[in-house]
């Protein structure tokens, strides 16, 4: 019997020898060639160390990037311009105050001289009575009051900035605009009232588990569609159209209150906002012609009120009080402080409010505590051009501040960057039909897949993001 050996072929000399495995390249070497292999590796390590030392020296001598210096110079120039503008405004205001004060002094001095002349006249002529004395006394009192309270002006601070605001934008992040597959996946619906059907869905809400809550408007119910489910589950309403506490009437929007995991519903047909929690119901806000809902990170509830053309805000637990108007509320119109039939709304991290201003064919942004809004999408009349909208509905904003709008009558979803004159079509825009037909509510999941309530097609469409 031959003696068993552990000899194998060396990868270098190709001879059968006792070999050793290199765990890095997974090749076998005889002892002599392994030593050479280790020497080569050592030399490569020294090359890397030399490269590192050279880079370290270069890094230590690195001068500021010319582009960064340009940006810093631009910021410095913005600071100078802004300070100049503020100083000029202060000079103008001081001049107004000084002129006003001088005018008041001049007026008082003139009245004083007139009164002095009258006193001399009465005294020299010795012709006066009680009426004359009362007149003189009254005039003297008036002059004293004017001297004690000379200024008829005050300072009013405007919440709107009159200097240009600047911010730093990452070009890498900004250039990475998301795109979506143009062919959607239907994840819920088909016209009808069964659990696997919908009838003109409007508002939608997607939670962190990709479960979708749907305002199934003409079925007068709220349906939760679990992720990848074949049919939905009625979690509110579904007891026929009506105004009983367990009924709904054409609900338009739904959100999930993250504090207590209840759902809040814009019960449009009953002019109320209701809360459902484990099949228990309560009316939060009554007598409001509600349409859209939103909740900020502090738990404030926002409701669009079509009757007053306003968006109102309520503090949690104070729904019995009158809401605070935070957008619009100055009558129906197209001025910057007005709205005309506000529908869906969105509130960002800074508590800025985005409103789909339906009849004005625009989306307005109202910063916190602002007296006026700014047009951030549309506002150029009704049409199909890239700078126009037609009866906008759903509105959401992504982490980059890009605004997505359901351009309902144009059957498309638009994306607008604030400050740009035109938007771009994200999906749709091919006319009424199989793709989109009067889109309403919009929502993103945690992977930025886009969900659209396809109103006239009675379904929820999912447009998958292209990674």
Short mmCIF file of C-alpha atoms in Angstrom, two decimals:
data_model
loop_
_atom_site.label_atom_id
_atom_site.label_comp_id
_atom_site.label_asym_id
_atom_site.label_seq_id
_atom_site.Cartn_x
_atom_site.Cartn_y
_atom_site.Cartn_z
CA UNK A 1 0.00 0.00 0.00
CA UNK A 2 1.35 3.39 -0.99
CA UNK A 3 1.82 5.98 1.73
CA UNK A 4 -0.82 8.75 1.61
CA UNK A 5 0.57 12.29 1.15
CA UNK A 6 -0.90 15.83 1.23
CA UNK A 7 1.04 17.08 -1.77
CA UNK A 8 -0.74 19.26 -4.30
CA UNK A 9 0.33 21.33 -7.25
CA UNK A 10 1.91 24.74 -6.57
CA UNK A 11 0.22 27.51 -8.60
CA UNK A 12 3.63 29.06 -9.47
CA UNK A 13 6.04 26.16 -10.14
CA UNK A 14 3.29 23.68 -11.09
CA UNK A 15 5.04 20.92 -9.10
CA UNK A 16 3.44 18.54 -6.63
CA UNK A 17 4.70 19.69 -3.26
CA UNK A 18 3.50 20.32 0.22
CA UNK A 19 1.52 23.51 -0.38
CA UNK A 20 -0.05 26.26 1.69
CA UNK A 21 -3.31 28.11 1.01
CA UNK A 22 -3.27 31.92 0.81
CA UNK A 23 -6.54 33.03 2.40
CA UNK A 24 -6.46 36.27 0.41
CA UNK A 25 -6.32 34.96 -3.17
CA UNK A 26 -7.35 31.38 -2.25
CA UNK A 27 -4.43 29.90 -4.24
CA UNK A 28 -1.95 27.22 -3.09
CA UNK A 29 1.84 27.81 -3.01
CA UNK A 30 4.85 25.71 -2.10
CA UNK A 31 6.92 27.10 0.75
CA UNK A 32 9.46 28.81 -1.55
CA UNK A 33 6.85 30.41 -3.80
CA UNK A 34 4.72 31.35 -0.79
CA UNK A 35 7.69 33.33 0.55
CA UNK A 36 7.96 35.15 -2.79
CA UNK A 37 4.21 35.74 -2.80
CA UNK A 38 4.42 37.31 0.67
CA UNK A 39 7.29 39.56 -0.50
CA UNK A 40 5.11 40.82 -3.37
CA UNK A 41 2.29 41.53 -0.96
CA UNK A 42 4.67 43.41 1.34
CA UNK A 43 5.86 45.52 -1.58
CA UNK A 44 2.25 46.37 -2.49
CA UNK A 45 1.58 47.33 1.12
CA UNK A 46 4.58 49.69 1.04
CA UNK A 47 3.25 51.25 -2.17
CA UNK A 48 -0.11 51.86 -0.48
CA UNK A 49 1.63 53.37 2.57
CA UNK A 50 3.62 55.69 0.28
CA UNK A 51 0.44 56.71 -1.56
CA UNK A 52 -1.23 57.37 1.78
CA UNK A 53 1.70 59.51 2.98
CA UNK A 54 1.64 61.52 -0.24
CA UNK A 55 -2.11 62.04 0.04
CA UNK A 56 -1.72 63.03 3.69
CA UNK A 57 0.82 65.67 2.74
CA UNK A 58 -1.36 66.92 -0.10
CA UNK A 59 -4.41 66.98 2.18
CA UNK A 60 -2.47 69.05 4.72
CA UNK A 61 -1.50 71.51 2.01
CA UNK A 62 -4.96 71.51 0.42
CA UNK A 63 -6.27 74.99 -0.32
CA UNK A 64 -9.96 75.85 -0.29
CA UNK A 65 -11.84 74.70 -3.35
CA UNK A 66 -12.27 77.59 -5.82
CA UNK A 67 -15.97 76.75 -6.15
CA UNK A 68 -16.37 76.89 -2.36
CA UNK A 69 -14.58 80.25 -2.28
CA UNK A 70 -16.96 81.49 -4.97
CA UNK A 71 -19.96 80.38 -2.89
CA UNK A 72 -18.56 82.02 0.24
CA UNK A 73 -17.99 85.24 -1.69
CA UNK A 74 -21.55 85.03 -2.95
CA UNK A 75 -22.81 84.59 0.62
CA UNK A 76 -20.69 87.55 1.76
CA UNK A 77 -22.14 89.69 -1.04
CA UNK A 78 -25.67 88.60 -0.08
CA UNK A 79 -24.92 89.64 3.52
CA UNK A 80 -23.67 93.07 2.40
CA UNK A 81 -26.67 93.62 0.13
CA UNK A 82 -29.11 92.50 2.82
CA UNK A 83 -27.51 94.72 5.48
CA UNK A 84 -27.56 97.68 3.06
CA UNK A 85 -31.21 97.03 2.36
CA UNK A 86 -32.04 96.81 6.07
CA UNK A 87 -30.05 99.96 6.86
CA UNK A 88 -31.77 101.86 4.04
CA UNK A 89 -35.16 100.70 5.33
CA UNK A 90 -34.21 101.86 8.84
CA UNK A 91 -33.09 105.27 7.48
CA UNK A 92 -36.36 105.67 5.58
CA UNK A 93 -38.41 104.81 8.66
CA UNK A 94 -36.38 107.18 10.88
CA UNK A 95 -36.90 109.96 8.35
CA UNK A 96 -40.66 109.35 8.39
CA UNK A 97 -40.72 109.47 12.21
CA UNK A 98 -38.66 112.70 12.29
CA UNK A 99 -40.81 114.38 9.63
CA UNK A 100 -43.99 113.30 11.41
CA UNK A 101 -42.67 114.64 14.72
CA UNK A 102 -41.61 117.95 13.15
CA UNK A 103 -44.98 118.29 11.42
CA UNK A 104 -46.71 117.80 14.76
CA UNK A 105 -44.50 120.43 16.41
CA UNK A 106 -45.12 122.89 13.57
CA UNK A 107 -48.88 122.35 13.76
CA UNK A 108 -48.89 122.89 17.52
CA UNK A 109 -46.72 126.00 17.17
CA UNK A 110 -49.11 127.47 14.59
CA UNK A 111 -52.10 126.79 16.83
CA UNK A 112 -50.21 128.28 19.76
CA UNK A 113 -49.48 131.49 17.81
CA UNK A 114 -53.10 131.73 16.66
CA UNK A 115 -54.34 131.31 20.20
CA UNK A 116 -51.86 133.91 21.43
CA UNK A 117 -53.16 136.43 18.88
CA UNK A 118 -56.72 135.76 19.97
CA UNK A 119 -55.80 136.22 23.65
CA UNK A 120 -54.15 139.54 22.88
CA UNK A 121 -57.16 140.64 20.86
CA UNK A 122 -59.63 139.75 23.61
CA UNK A 123 -57.47 141.41 26.22
CA UNK A 124 -56.92 144.64 24.27
CA UNK A 125 -60.52 145.00 23.10
CA UNK A 126 -61.94 143.94 26.45
CA UNK A 127 -64.81 142.30 24.58
CA UNK A 128 -65.32 138.67 25.58
CA UNK A 129 -67.87 136.50 27.33
CA UNK A 130 -68.27 132.97 28.72
CA UNK A 131 -68.45 131.44 25.23
CA UNK A 132 -65.12 133.04 24.29
CA UNK A 133 -63.50 131.84 27.50
CA UNK A 134 -64.76 128.27 27.05
CA UNK A 135 -63.41 128.28 23.51
CA UNK A 136 -59.98 129.49 24.66
CA UNK A 137 -59.92 126.97 27.50
CA UNK A 138 -60.87 124.08 25.14
CA UNK A 139 -58.21 125.06 22.59
CA UNK A 140 -55.56 125.18 25.29
CA UNK A 141 -56.54 121.70 26.53
CA UNK A 142 -56.32 120.35 22.97
CA UNK A 143 -52.83 121.75 22.51
CA UNK A 144 -51.66 120.24 25.79
CA UNK A 145 -52.99 116.82 24.73
CA UNK A 146 -51.24 117.08 21.38
CA UNK A 147 -48.01 118.05 23.11
CA UNK A 148 -48.27 115.09 25.50
CA UNK A 149 -49.17 112.68 22.68
CA UNK A 150 -47.41 114.07 19.63
CA UNK A 151 -47.04 110.96 17.48
CA UNK A 152 -49.92 109.56 15.45
CA UNK A 153 -47.78 106.78 13.97
CA UNK A 154 -46.59 103.35 15.13
CA UNK A 155 -44.37 100.51 13.92
CA UNK A 156 -45.89 97.55 12.17
CA UNK A 157 -43.72 94.49 11.56
CA UNK A 158 -44.43 92.40 8.47
CA UNK A 159 -43.88 88.66 8.73
CA UNK A 160 -42.98 88.53 5.03
CA UNK A 161 -39.26 88.99 4.46
CA UNK A 162 -38.26 91.87 2.16
CA UNK A 163 -34.73 90.53 1.67
CA UNK A 164 -33.98 87.55 -0.53
CA UNK A 165 -33.63 84.40 1.54
CA UNK A 166 -30.82 82.02 0.64
CA UNK A 167 -30.13 78.38 1.46
CA UNK A 168 -27.48 75.81 0.62
CA UNK A 169 -28.58 73.05 -1.76
CA UNK A 170 -26.68 69.83 -2.33
CA UNK A 171 -26.30 69.54 -6.09
CA UNK A 172 -25.74 65.79 -5.81
CA UNK A 173 -28.97 65.37 -3.91
CA UNK A 174 -30.94 67.77 -6.09
CA UNK A 175 -29.86 66.17 -9.32
CA UNK A 176 -31.05 62.79 -8.15
CA UNK A 177 -34.69 63.36 -9.08
CA UNK A 178 -36.84 60.29 -8.70
CA UNK A 179 -38.58 58.77 -11.70
CA UNK A 180 -41.39 56.26 -11.76
CA UNK A 181 -42.44 53.46 -14.07
CA UNK A 182 -45.15 54.76 -16.37
CA UNK A 183 -47.20 51.57 -16.21
CA UNK A 184 -48.88 51.39 -12.84
CA UNK A 185 -49.87 48.39 -10.77
CA UNK A 186 -53.50 48.40 -9.61
CA UNK A 187 -53.37 47.51 -5.94
CA UNK A 188 -57.00 48.16 -5.01
CA UNK A 189 -60.37 48.62 -6.61
CA UNK A 190 -62.55 48.20 -9.63
CA UNK A 191 -66.01 49.81 -9.57
CA UNK A 192 -68.45 48.36 -7.07
CA UNK A 193 -69.26 48.05 -3.39
CA UNK A 194 -67.71 44.67 -2.59
CA UNK A 195 -64.62 44.45 -0.38
CA UNK A 196 -62.36 44.15 -3.42
CA UNK A 197 -63.98 47.17 -5.12
CA UNK A 198 -64.16 50.96 -4.80
CA UNK A 199 -66.47 53.71 -6.01
CA UNK A 200 -64.76 57.03 -6.78
CA UNK A 201 -61.96 57.05 -4.18
CA UNK A 202 -60.60 60.46 -3.19
CA UNK A 203 -58.13 60.93 -0.30
CA UNK A 204 -55.56 58.23 0.57
CA UNK A 205 -53.06 57.73 3.38
CA UNK A 206 -50.15 55.25 3.42
CA UNK A 207 -48.64 54.14 6.73
CA UNK A 208 -45.10 52.91 7.44
CA UNK A 209 -46.17 49.30 6.73
CA UNK A 210 -47.48 50.25 3.27
CA UNK A 211 -51.07 49.73 4.36
CA UNK A 212 -53.35 52.12 2.49
CA UNK A 213 -56.34 53.92 3.98
CA UNK A 214 -58.85 55.01 1.33
CA UNK A 215 -61.73 57.48 1.43
CA UNK A 216 -64.11 55.34 -0.66
CA UNK A 217 -66.34 58.32 -1.29
CA UNK A 218 -69.42 56.98 -3.08
CA UNK A 219 -69.47 53.82 -0.95
CA UNK A 220 -69.58 56.14 2.10
CA UNK A 221 -66.84 54.29 3.92
CA UNK A 222 -63.14 54.19 4.80
CA UNK A 223 -61.35 51.06 3.64
CA UNK A 224 -57.96 49.82 4.83
CA UNK A 225 -56.09 47.80 2.22
CA UNK A 226 -53.32 45.80 3.84
CA UNK A 227 -50.02 45.48 1.98
CA UNK A 228 -50.42 42.97 -0.89
CA UNK A 229 -54.00 42.17 0.15
CA UNK A 230 -56.56 41.10 -2.44
CA UNK A 231 -59.41 43.00 -0.84
CA UNK A 232 -59.99 45.72 1.72
CA UNK A 233 -61.40 45.92 5.23
CA UNK A 234 -64.05 48.47 6.22
CA UNK A 235 -62.76 50.41 9.22
CA UNK A 236 -65.27 53.30 9.23
CA UNK A 237 -68.74 53.78 7.79
CA UNK A 238 -70.09 51.16 5.45
CA UNK A 239 -73.51 51.40 7.05
CA UNK A 240 -75.16 53.24 4.19
CA UNK A 241 -75.14 56.97 3.50
CA UNK A 242 -76.39 58.95 6.47
CA UNK A 243 -75.61 61.25 9.38
CA UNK A 244 -75.77 58.80 12.27
CA UNK A 245 -72.58 58.54 14.28
CA UNK A 246 -71.76 55.18 12.64
CA UNK A 247 -72.39 56.47 9.12
CA UNK A 248 -70.53 58.61 6.61
CA UNK A 249 -71.63 60.65 3.61
CA UNK A 250 -69.19 60.99 0.70
CA UNK A 251 -65.97 61.19 2.76
CA UNK A 252 -63.19 63.01 0.90
CA UNK A 253 -60.06 62.49 2.97
CA UNK A 254 -58.59 60.34 5.73
CA UNK A 255 -55.45 60.50 7.86
CA UNK A 256 -54.07 58.34 10.66
CA UNK A 257 -53.39 60.06 13.99
CA UNK A 258 -49.96 58.71 14.94
CA UNK A 259 -50.55 59.60 18.61
CA UNK A 260 -53.33 57.09 19.22
CA UNK A 261 -53.55 55.21 15.88
CA UNK A 262 -57.09 56.40 15.33
CA UNK A 263 -58.32 57.59 11.94
CA UNK A 264 -59.66 61.09 11.24
CA UNK A 265 -62.12 61.57 8.39
CA UNK A 266 -63.38 64.55 6.39
CA UNK A 267 -67.06 63.58 6.33
CA UNK A 268 -67.95 66.04 3.57
CA UNK A 269 -71.64 65.22 3.09
CA UNK A 270 -72.29 65.65 6.81
CA UNK A 271 -70.16 68.81 7.11
CA UNK A 272 -68.11 67.39 9.95
CA UNK A 273 -64.73 65.91 10.87
CA UNK A 274 -65.03 62.61 12.74
CA UNK A 275 -62.65 60.27 14.52
CA UNK A 276 -62.93 56.49 14.55
CA UNK A 277 -61.01 54.31 16.97
CA UNK A 278 -61.73 50.58 17.19
CA UNK A 279 -65.25 51.16 15.82
CA UNK A 280 -65.90 53.86 18.42
CA UNK A 281 -66.78 57.23 16.90
CA UNK A 282 -66.84 60.86 17.93
CA UNK A 283 -67.40 64.15 16.14
CA UNK A 284 -64.27 66.32 16.41
CA UNK A 285 -65.46 69.37 14.43
CA UNK A 286 -69.04 70.09 13.44
CA UNK A 287 -70.61 72.49 10.94
CA UNK A 288 -67.57 72.73 8.66
CA UNK A 289 -67.67 72.23 4.90
CA UNK A 290 -64.53 70.10 5.08
CA UNK A 291 -62.55 68.57 2.24
CA UNK A 292 -58.82 67.99 2.93
CA UNK A 293 -57.01 66.98 6.13
CA UNK A 294 -53.43 67.13 7.39
CA UNK A 295 -51.65 66.75 10.72
CA UNK A 296 -48.23 68.20 11.57
CA UNK A 297 -45.50 66.70 13.75
CA UNK A 298 -46.85 68.57 16.80
CA UNK A 299 -50.28 67.00 16.51
CA UNK A 300 -52.11 70.07 15.16
CA UNK A 301 -55.00 69.18 12.84
CA UNK A 302 -55.51 71.19 9.63
CA UNK A 303 -58.79 71.21 7.70
CA UNK A 304 -59.67 72.93 4.41
CA UNK A 305 -63.06 74.66 4.69
CA UNK A 306 -64.72 75.27 1.33
CA UNK A 307 -67.48 77.45 2.80
CA UNK A 308 -65.04 80.09 4.12
CA UNK A 309 -62.33 79.43 1.51
CA UNK A 310 -59.81 78.90 4.27
CA UNK A 311 -57.55 76.36 5.92
CA UNK A 312 -58.04 76.17 9.69
CA UNK A 313 -55.93 74.64 12.44
CA UNK A 314 -56.97 72.98 15.70
CA UNK A 315 -54.90 72.03 18.72
CA UNK A 316 -55.31 68.44 19.85
CA UNK A 317 -58.01 68.21 22.51
CA UNK A 318 -59.49 71.62 21.64
CA UNK A 319 -61.68 70.64 18.72
CA UNK A 320 -64.71 72.15 20.45
CA UNK A 321 -63.18 75.62 19.97
CA UNK A 322 -63.13 77.75 16.85
CA UNK A 323 -60.20 76.86 14.61
CA UNK A 324 -57.45 79.35 13.77
CA UNK A 325 -57.35 80.47 10.12
CA UNK A 326 -53.85 79.74 8.79
CA UNK A 327 -54.48 80.24 5.05
CA UNK A 328 -57.09 82.21 3.13
CA UNK A 329 -60.19 83.30 5.00
CA UNK A 330 -60.41 86.66 3.23
CA UNK A 331 -63.31 85.83 0.96
CA UNK A 332 -63.31 83.91 -2.30
CA UNK A 333 -60.82 85.35 -4.79
CA UNK A 334 -57.47 85.03 -6.52
CA UNK A 335 -55.40 87.48 -4.47
CA UNK A 336 -52.38 86.21 -2.52
CA UNK A 337 -54.38 86.31 0.72
CA UNK A 338 -57.36 84.47 -0.77
CA UNK A 339 -58.40 81.00 -1.88
CA UNK A 340 -61.18 79.71 -4.10
CA UNK A 341 -62.47 76.24 -3.21
CA UNK A 342 -59.45 74.78 -1.33
CA UNK A 343 -59.32 70.99 -1.49
CA UNK A 344 -56.37 68.79 -0.46
CA UNK A 345 -53.65 70.14 1.83
CA UNK A 346 -50.15 69.17 2.99
CA UNK A 347 -48.12 70.47 5.97
CA UNK A 348 -44.31 70.19 5.98
CA UNK A 349 -41.76 70.04 8.81
CA UNK A 350 -41.72 73.84 9.12
CA UNK A 351 -45.53 73.98 9.39
CA UNK A 352 -45.78 75.56 5.96
CA UNK A 353 -49.14 74.75 4.38
CA UNK A 354 -49.59 73.70 0.76
CA UNK A 355 -53.14 74.11 -0.57
CA UNK A 356 -54.67 72.93 -3.83
CA UNK A 357 -56.59 76.07 -4.77
CA UNK A 358 -59.01 74.39 -7.16
CA UNK A 359 -60.88 77.20 -8.91
CA UNK A 360 -57.74 79.36 -9.13
CA UNK A 361 -55.94 76.46 -10.85
CA UNK A 362 -52.92 76.78 -8.59
CA UNK A 363 -51.17 75.44 -5.49
CA UNK A 364 -50.43 77.98 -2.76
CA UNK A 365 -47.79 77.79 -0.03
CA UNK A 366 -48.44 79.64 3.20
CA UNK A 367 -45.49 79.83 5.56
CA UNK A 368 -46.22 79.63 9.27
CA UNK A 369 -47.97 82.82 10.53
CA UNK A 370 -47.87 84.41 7.05
CA UNK A 371 -50.62 86.82 6.05
CA UNK A 372 -50.32 85.91 2.39
CA UNK A 373 -49.46 82.83 0.39
CA UNK A 374 -47.19 82.33 -2.60
CA UNK A 375 -47.99 80.47 -5.82
CA UNK A 376 -45.76 77.39 -6.09
CA UNK A 377 -47.54 75.60 -8.95
CA UNK A 378 -49.88 76.74 -11.72
CA UNK A 379 -51.60 80.09 -11.42
CA UNK A 380 -51.45 80.78 -15.16
CA UNK A 381 -55.03 79.97 -16.04
CA UNK A 382 -56.52 76.66 -17.04
CA UNK A 383 -54.69 74.63 -19.67
CA UNK A 384 -52.36 71.77 -20.48
CA UNK A 385 -49.10 73.69 -20.72
CA UNK A 386 -46.32 72.88 -18.25
CA UNK A 387 -46.97 76.14 -16.39
CA UNK A 388 -50.67 75.42 -15.97
CA UNK A 389 -53.01 73.23 -13.93
CA UNK A 390 -56.63 72.23 -14.38
CA UNK A 391 -58.62 71.71 -11.16
CA UNK A 392 -55.70 70.52 -8.99
CA UNK A 393 -56.50 68.08 -6.20
CA UNK A 394 -54.00 65.94 -4.26
CA UNK A 395 -50.78 67.64 -3.14
CA UNK A 396 -47.74 66.20 -1.35
CA UNK A 397 -44.16 67.41 -0.84
CA UNK A 398 -41.05 65.21 -0.72
CA UNK A 399 -37.93 65.58 1.45
CA UNK A 400 -36.30 67.82 -1.18
CA UNK A 401 -39.18 70.28 -1.10
CA UNK A 402 -40.49 69.20 -4.52
CA UNK A 403 -44.24 69.58 -4.88
CA UNK A 404 -46.39 66.87 -6.46
CA UNK A 405 -49.86 67.77 -7.70
CA UNK A 406 -52.73 65.69 -9.01
CA UNK A 407 -53.59 67.77 -12.08
CA UNK A 408 -57.07 66.31 -12.15
CA UNK A 409 -58.65 67.42 -15.43
CA UNK A 410 -55.36 66.99 -17.30
CA UNK A 411 -55.17 63.39 -16.03
CA UNK A 412 -51.56 63.70 -14.93
CA UNK A 413 -49.33 64.03 -11.88
CA UNK A 414 -47.03 67.06 -11.98
CA UNK A 415 -43.83 67.83 -10.06
CA UNK A 416 -42.89 71.46 -9.37
CA UNK A 417 -39.75 72.87 -7.80
CA UNK A 418 -40.54 76.00 -5.80
CA UNK A 419 -39.54 79.13 -7.70
CA UNK A 420 -39.65 77.47 -11.12
CA UNK A 421 -41.95 78.79 -13.83
CA UNK A 422 -42.92 75.33 -15.08
CA UNK A 423 -43.52 71.87 -13.70
CA UNK A 424 -42.85 68.48 -15.27
CA UNK A 425 -45.10 65.51 -15.88
CA UNK A 426 -44.28 62.62 -13.55
CA UNK A 427 -46.90 60.14 -14.77
CA UNK A 428 -50.00 60.33 -16.94
CA UNK A 429 -50.87 63.20 -19.26
CA UNK A 430 -52.07 60.92 -22.05
CA UNK A 431 -55.72 61.91 -21.89
CA UNK A 432 -58.59 60.14 -20.16
CA UNK A 433 -58.44 56.39 -20.21
CA UNK A 434 -56.62 53.42 -18.83
CA UNK A 435 -53.68 55.23 -17.26
CA UNK A 436 -55.35 57.96 -15.17
CA UNK A 437 -58.84 59.45 -15.24
CA UNK A 438 -59.28 62.44 -12.90
CA UNK A 439 -56.61 61.58 -10.30
CA UNK A 440 -57.35 62.75 -6.75
CA UNK A 441 -55.39 61.82 -3.63
CA UNK A 442 -51.62 61.24 -3.62
CA UNK A 443 -49.32 59.43 -1.21
CA UNK A 444 -45.76 58.07 -0.96
CA UNK A 445 -44.69 54.96 0.92
CA UNK A 446 -41.33 54.68 2.71
CA UNK A 447 -39.66 53.56 -0.54
CA UNK A 448 -41.01 56.58 -2.47
CA UNK A 449 -43.40 54.52 -4.54
CA UNK A 450 -46.20 56.83 -5.67
CA UNK A 451 -49.86 55.99 -4.98
CA UNK A 452 -52.69 57.73 -6.84
CA UNK A 453 -56.44 57.62 -6.22
CA UNK A 454 -57.68 57.14 -9.80
CA UNK A 455 -61.16 58.59 -9.25
CA UNK A 456 -63.11 57.78 -12.42
CA UNK A 457 -61.35 54.43 -12.83
CA UNK A 458 -62.40 53.52 -9.25
CA UNK A 459 -59.00 52.20 -8.21
CA UNK A 460 -55.71 52.94 -6.47
CA UNK A 461 -52.68 52.92 -8.74
CA UNK A 462 -49.11 52.29 -7.58
CA UNK A 463 -46.29 53.75 -9.68
CA UNK A 464 -43.09 52.03 -8.67
CA UNK A 465 -40.02 54.20 -8.27
CA UNK A 466 -37.11 53.48 -10.63
CA UNK A 467 -34.07 52.81 -8.45
#
